[in-house]
Tab-separated table of C-alpha atoms and ligand atoms in Angstrom:
chain	number	residue	atom	x	y	z
A	1	UNK	CA	138.373	-35.780	2.899
A	2	UNK	CA	138.446	-33.362	-0.049
A	3	UNK	CA	138.886	-34.782	-3.531
A	4	UNK	CA	141.225	-32.830	-5.791
A	5	UNK	CA	141.266	-32.948	-9.568
A	6	UNK	CA	144.592	-31.834	-11.048
A	7	UNK	CA	144.748	-30.414	-14.560
A	8	UNK	CA	148.122	-30.112	-16.241
A	9	UNK	CA	149.817	-29.960	-19.606
A	10	UNK	CA	153.518	-30.567	-19.078
A	11	UNK	CA	156.287	-31.061	-16.552
A	12	UNK	CA	154.011	-31.144	-13.525
A	13	UNK	CA	156.391	-30.006	-10.815
A	14	UNK	CA	153.568	-28.191	-9.006
A	15	UNK	CA	151.467	-31.345	-9.178
A	16	UNK	CA	154.378	-33.344	-7.724
A	17	UNK	CA	154.772	-30.789	-4.921
A	18	UNK	CA	151.071	-31.121	-4.059
A	19	UNK	CA	151.256	-34.928	-4.173
A	20	UNK	CA	154.379	-34.874	-1.951
A	21	UNK	CA	152.630	-32.594	0.547
A	22	UNK	CA	149.637	-34.913	0.704
A	23	UNK	CA	151.862	-37.997	1.126
A	24	UNK	CA	153.808	-36.243	3.893
A	25	UNK	CA	150.613	-35.319	5.730
A	26	UNK	CA	151.054	-31.596	5.136
A	27	UNK	CA	147.587	-31.392	3.536
A	28	UNK	CA	145.869	-33.838	5.868
A	29	UNK	CA	142.333	-33.588	4.527
A	30	UNK	CA	142.911	-34.025	0.795
A	31	UNK	CA	143.494	-36.732	-1.755
A	32	UNK	CA	144.165	-36.555	-5.475
A	33	UNK	CA	141.123	-38.123	-7.111
A	34	UNK	CA	142.252	-37.718	-10.693
A	35	UNK	CA	145.016	-36.157	-12.792
A	36	UNK	CA	144.005	-34.979	-16.245
A	37	UNK	CA	146.354	-33.883	-19.017
A	38	UNK	CA	145.225	-32.231	-22.225
A	39	UNK	CA	148.635	-33.030	-23.742
A	40	UNK	CA	149.229	-36.696	-24.599
A	41	UNK	CA	153.019	-36.303	-24.213
A	42	UNK	CA	153.101	-34.428	-20.882
A	43	UNK	CA	155.968	-35.843	-18.764
A	44	UNK	CA	153.736	-35.594	-15.685
A	45	UNK	CA	151.502	-38.410	-16.978
A	46	UNK	CA	154.171	-41.016	-16.316
A	47	UNK	CA	154.997	-39.501	-12.928
A	48	UNK	CA	151.355	-39.647	-11.891
A	49	UNK	CA	151.086	-43.277	-13.028
A	50	UNK	CA	154.190	-44.211	-11.063
A	51	UNK	CA	152.580	-42.719	-7.985
A	52	UNK	CA	149.573	-44.972	-8.503
A	53	UNK	CA	147.215	-42.106	-9.267
A	54	UNK	CA	144.340	-42.197	-11.728
A	55	UNK	CA	145.532	-40.387	-14.847
A	56	UNK	CA	143.454	-39.471	-17.863
A	57	UNK	CA	144.560	-37.933	-21.120
A	58	UNK	CA	141.844	-35.843	-22.724
A	59	UNK	CA	143.491	-34.303	-25.788
A	60	UNK	CA	142.390	-30.775	-26.554
A	61	UNK	CA	144.064	-30.321	-29.915
A	62	UNK	CA	141.616	-29.248	-32.580
A	63	UNK	CA	138.602	-29.316	-30.275
A	64	UNK	CA	136.394	-26.297	-29.632
A	65	UNK	CA	137.097	-25.041	-26.118
A	66	UNK	CA	133.790	-25.867	-24.551
A	67	UNK	CA	133.544	-29.304	-26.144
A	68	UNK	CA	136.881	-30.231	-24.577
A	69	UNK	CA	135.883	-28.631	-21.287
A	70	UNK	CA	132.699	-30.706	-21.184
A	71	UNK	CA	134.754	-33.884	-21.447
A	72	UNK	CA	137.116	-32.697	-18.690
A	73	UNK	CA	134.274	-31.696	-16.360
A	74	UNK	CA	132.546	-35.038	-16.980
A	75	UNK	CA	135.762	-36.813	-15.935
A	76	UNK	CA	136.176	-34.599	-12.862
A	77	UNK	CA	132.593	-35.326	-11.823
A	78	UNK	CA	133.007	-39.035	-12.451
A	79	UNK	CA	135.905	-39.001	-9.996
A	80	UNK	CA	133.970	-36.815	-7.550
A	81	UNK	CA	136.508	-33.989	-7.695
A	82	UNK	CA	135.416	-31.179	-5.428
A	83	UNK	CA	138.326	-28.840	-6.074
A	84	UNK	CA	140.208	-28.317	-9.323
A	85	UNK	CA	143.901	-27.408	-9.228
A	86	UNK	CA	145.380	-25.974	-12.393
A	87	UNK	CA	149.040	-26.929	-12.327
A	88	UNK	CA	150.648	-25.722	-15.526
A	89	UNK	CA	147.436	-26.263	-17.483
A	90	UNK	CA	148.168	-24.369	-20.664
A	91	UNK	CA	144.621	-23.888	-21.773
A	92	UNK	CA	142.062	-21.229	-20.974
A	93	UNK	CA	138.925	-22.495	-19.297
A	94	UNK	CA	135.585	-21.638	-20.879
A	95	UNK	CA	133.146	-19.598	-18.771
A	96	UNK	CA	130.991	-22.724	-18.707
A	97	UNK	CA	133.775	-24.725	-17.027
A	98	UNK	CA	134.337	-21.983	-14.430
A	99	UNK	CA	130.628	-21.984	-13.616
A	100	UNK	CA	130.682	-25.724	-12.876
A	101	UNK	CA	133.154	-25.145	-10.005
A	102	UNK	CA	132.387	-21.672	-8.673
A	103	UNK	CA	135.307	-20.457	-6.497
A	104	UNK	CA	136.549	-24.045	-6.454
A	105	UNK	CA	139.284	-23.791	-9.066
A	106	UNK	CA	142.805	-22.784	-8.060
A	107	UNK	CA	145.583	-21.623	-10.334
A	108	UNK	CA	149.210	-20.796	-9.729
A	109	UNK	CA	150.889	-18.047	-11.680
A	110	UNK	CA	154.607	-17.183	-11.591
A	111	UNK	CA	154.309	-13.464	-10.874
A	112	UNK	CA	152.832	-11.164	-8.282
A	113	UNK	CA	149.460	-10.578	-9.929
A	114	UNK	CA	148.057	-8.314	-11.230
A	115	UNK	CA	151.538	-7.716	-12.663
A	116	UNK	CA	152.525	-9.819	-15.649
A	117	UNK	CA	149.557	-12.065	-16.394
A	118	UNK	CA	149.730	-14.452	-19.346
A	119	UNK	CA	152.634	-16.373	-20.812
A	120	UNK	CA	156.314	-16.068	-19.813
A	121	UNK	CA	155.526	-14.074	-16.685
A	122	UNK	CA	159.032	-14.490	-15.259
A	123	UNK	CA	160.606	-13.165	-18.478
A	124	UNK	CA	158.109	-10.298	-18.571
A	125	UNK	CA	159.027	-9.389	-14.976
A	126	UNK	CA	162.770	-9.700	-15.607
A	127	UNK	CA	162.646	-7.566	-18.732
A	128	UNK	CA	160.469	-4.952	-17.052
A	129	UNK	CA	163.200	-4.584	-14.453
A	130	UNK	CA	161.164	-5.162	-11.301
A	131	UNK	CA	163.265	-5.771	-8.179
A	132	UNK	CA	160.708	-8.114	-6.637
A	133	UNK	CA	158.564	-10.724	-8.328
A	134	UNK	CA	157.096	-13.970	-7.012
A	135	UNK	CA	154.081	-16.193	-7.426
A	136	UNK	CA	150.355	-16.036	-6.838
A	137	UNK	CA	147.819	-18.744	-6.044
A	138	UNK	CA	144.346	-17.505	-6.878
A	139	UNK	CA	140.804	-18.672	-7.400
A	140	UNK	CA	139.873	-18.850	-11.058
A	141	UNK	CA	137.208	-16.641	-12.540
A	142	UNK	CA	136.298	-16.079	-16.156
A	143	UNK	CA	139.257	-13.798	-16.881
A	144	UNK	CA	142.854	-14.903	-17.384
A	145	UNK	CA	145.019	-14.917	-14.217
A	146	UNK	CA	142.445	-12.782	-12.472
A	147	UNK	CA	140.355	-14.286	-9.611
A	148	UNK	CA	140.574	-13.625	-5.867
A	149	UNK	CA	144.078	-14.050	-4.469
A	150	UNK	CA	144.622	-16.783	-1.864
A	151	UNK	CA	148.347	-16.411	-1.306
A	152	UNK	CA	151.415	-14.700	-2.740
A	153	UNK	CA	155.107	-15.212	-2.161
A	154	UNK	CA	157.643	-12.560	-3.015
A	155	UNK	CA	160.986	-13.391	-4.611
A	156	UNK	CA	163.690	-10.711	-4.969
A	157	UNK	CA	165.287	-10.195	-8.362
A	158	UNK	CA	169.050	-10.368	-7.894
A	159	UNK	CA	171.634	-8.451	-9.886
A	160	UNK	CA	173.076	-11.799	-10.930
A	161	UNK	CA	169.714	-13.113	-12.243
A	162	UNK	CA	168.646	-13.833	-15.750
A	163	UNK	CA	165.065	-14.803	-16.520
A	164	UNK	CA	165.896	-18.506	-16.064
A	165	UNK	CA	167.477	-18.199	-12.632
A	166	UNK	CA	164.614	-15.962	-11.534
A	167	UNK	CA	162.079	-18.511	-12.820
A	168	UNK	CA	163.868	-21.287	-10.915
A	169	UNK	CA	163.738	-19.391	-7.604
A	170	UNK	CA	160.096	-18.482	-8.186
A	171	UNK	CA	159.337	-22.153	-8.904
A	172	UNK	CA	160.760	-23.172	-5.507
A	173	UNK	CA	158.296	-20.783	-3.879
A	174	UNK	CA	155.439	-21.997	-6.100
A	175	UNK	CA	155.911	-25.493	-4.730
A	176	UNK	CA	155.518	-24.225	-1.166
A	177	UNK	CA	152.735	-21.778	-2.010
A	178	UNK	CA	150.359	-24.235	-3.699
A	179	UNK	CA	150.160	-26.521	-0.663
A	180	UNK	CA	149.770	-23.586	1.715
A	181	UNK	CA	146.986	-22.174	-0.426
A	182	UNK	CA	145.227	-25.544	-0.512
A	183	UNK	CA	145.337	-25.682	3.265
A	184	UNK	CA	143.790	-22.215	3.435
A	185	UNK	CA	140.885	-22.948	1.104
A	186	UNK	CA	140.219	-26.476	2.378
A	187	UNK	CA	140.004	-25.172	5.932
A	188	UNK	CA	137.166	-22.864	4.814
A	189	UNK	CA	135.813	-20.189	7.132
A	190	UNK	CA	136.324	-17.404	4.609
A	191	UNK	CA	134.147	-15.435	2.258
A	192	UNK	CA	134.984	-13.554	-0.886
A	193	UNK	CA	134.223	-9.871	-0.503
A	194	UNK	CA	134.845	-8.052	-3.747
A	195	UNK	CA	138.196	-9.480	-4.744
A	196	UNK	CA	139.258	-10.191	-1.171
A	197	UNK	CA	139.414	-13.539	0.535
A	198	UNK	CA	138.315	-12.551	3.996
A	199	UNK	CA	138.214	-14.643	7.176
A	200	UNK	CA	134.727	-14.878	8.634
A	201	UNK	CA	135.803	-14.961	12.291
B	301	LIG	C1	154.519	-22.897	-13.384
B	301	LIG	O1	155.486	-21.877	-13.472
B	301	LIG	C2	153.181	-22.325	-13.068
B	301	LIG	O2	153.230	-21.193	-12.261
B	301	LIG	C3	152.644	-21.946	-14.427
B	301	LIG	O3	153.096	-22.963	-15.281
B	301	LIG	C4	154.279	-23.560	-14.741
B	301	LIG	C5	153.994	-25.021	-14.599
B	301	LIG	O4	155.100	-25.755	-14.147
B	301	LIG	N1	151.218	-21.809	-14.381
B	301	LIG	P1	154.913	-27.265	-13.679
B	301	LIG	O5	154.288	-28.021	-14.852
B	301	LIG	O6	154.025	-27.273	-12.472
B	301	LIG	O7	156.287	-27.738	-13.391
């Protein structure tokens, strides 16, 4: 059984999708060991409590990055988290944090990386005028929205879209993609060659 630590800051719909997949047996070899929010008022905190999960609030406001990260990593270790899932965690990780979980941190980003990293990716994509966008689940390295790609899902941009409707359709795919990506990495049997996640067999 693989222990997951979930880090989030807000709504938590990706966290809920992962928890639903685990409960439905779609990620058979994982459990959520701990959910950590850096935002005391994140709606996902209540959701996680209602699901009977261990939830911790470790406020980041005003703290130097690495000091906060040390508290988060201590909590992850205390709950024996083996994998870290960033699920709308609106805070950059320090290099130190990344080094504590080498190639064991996943992030989901609402664009087809390397296009449109950073904030408001769906709006960036819409305003750029791309005809296809989507989402990316990737391993986290020391650069923003940058590590090796595990999985991407494409979403067409429709003539009738605005940035909100596009974001909503991308979000539907995010919820599917995160669980699929977890199944890929938890199964193992791959190595990272350059930027590529490559099957060993
Ligand atoms: C998602 O769009 C995710 O891709 C991005 O932040 C948003 C979080 O949404 N990293 P939620 O909190 O999972 O609902």
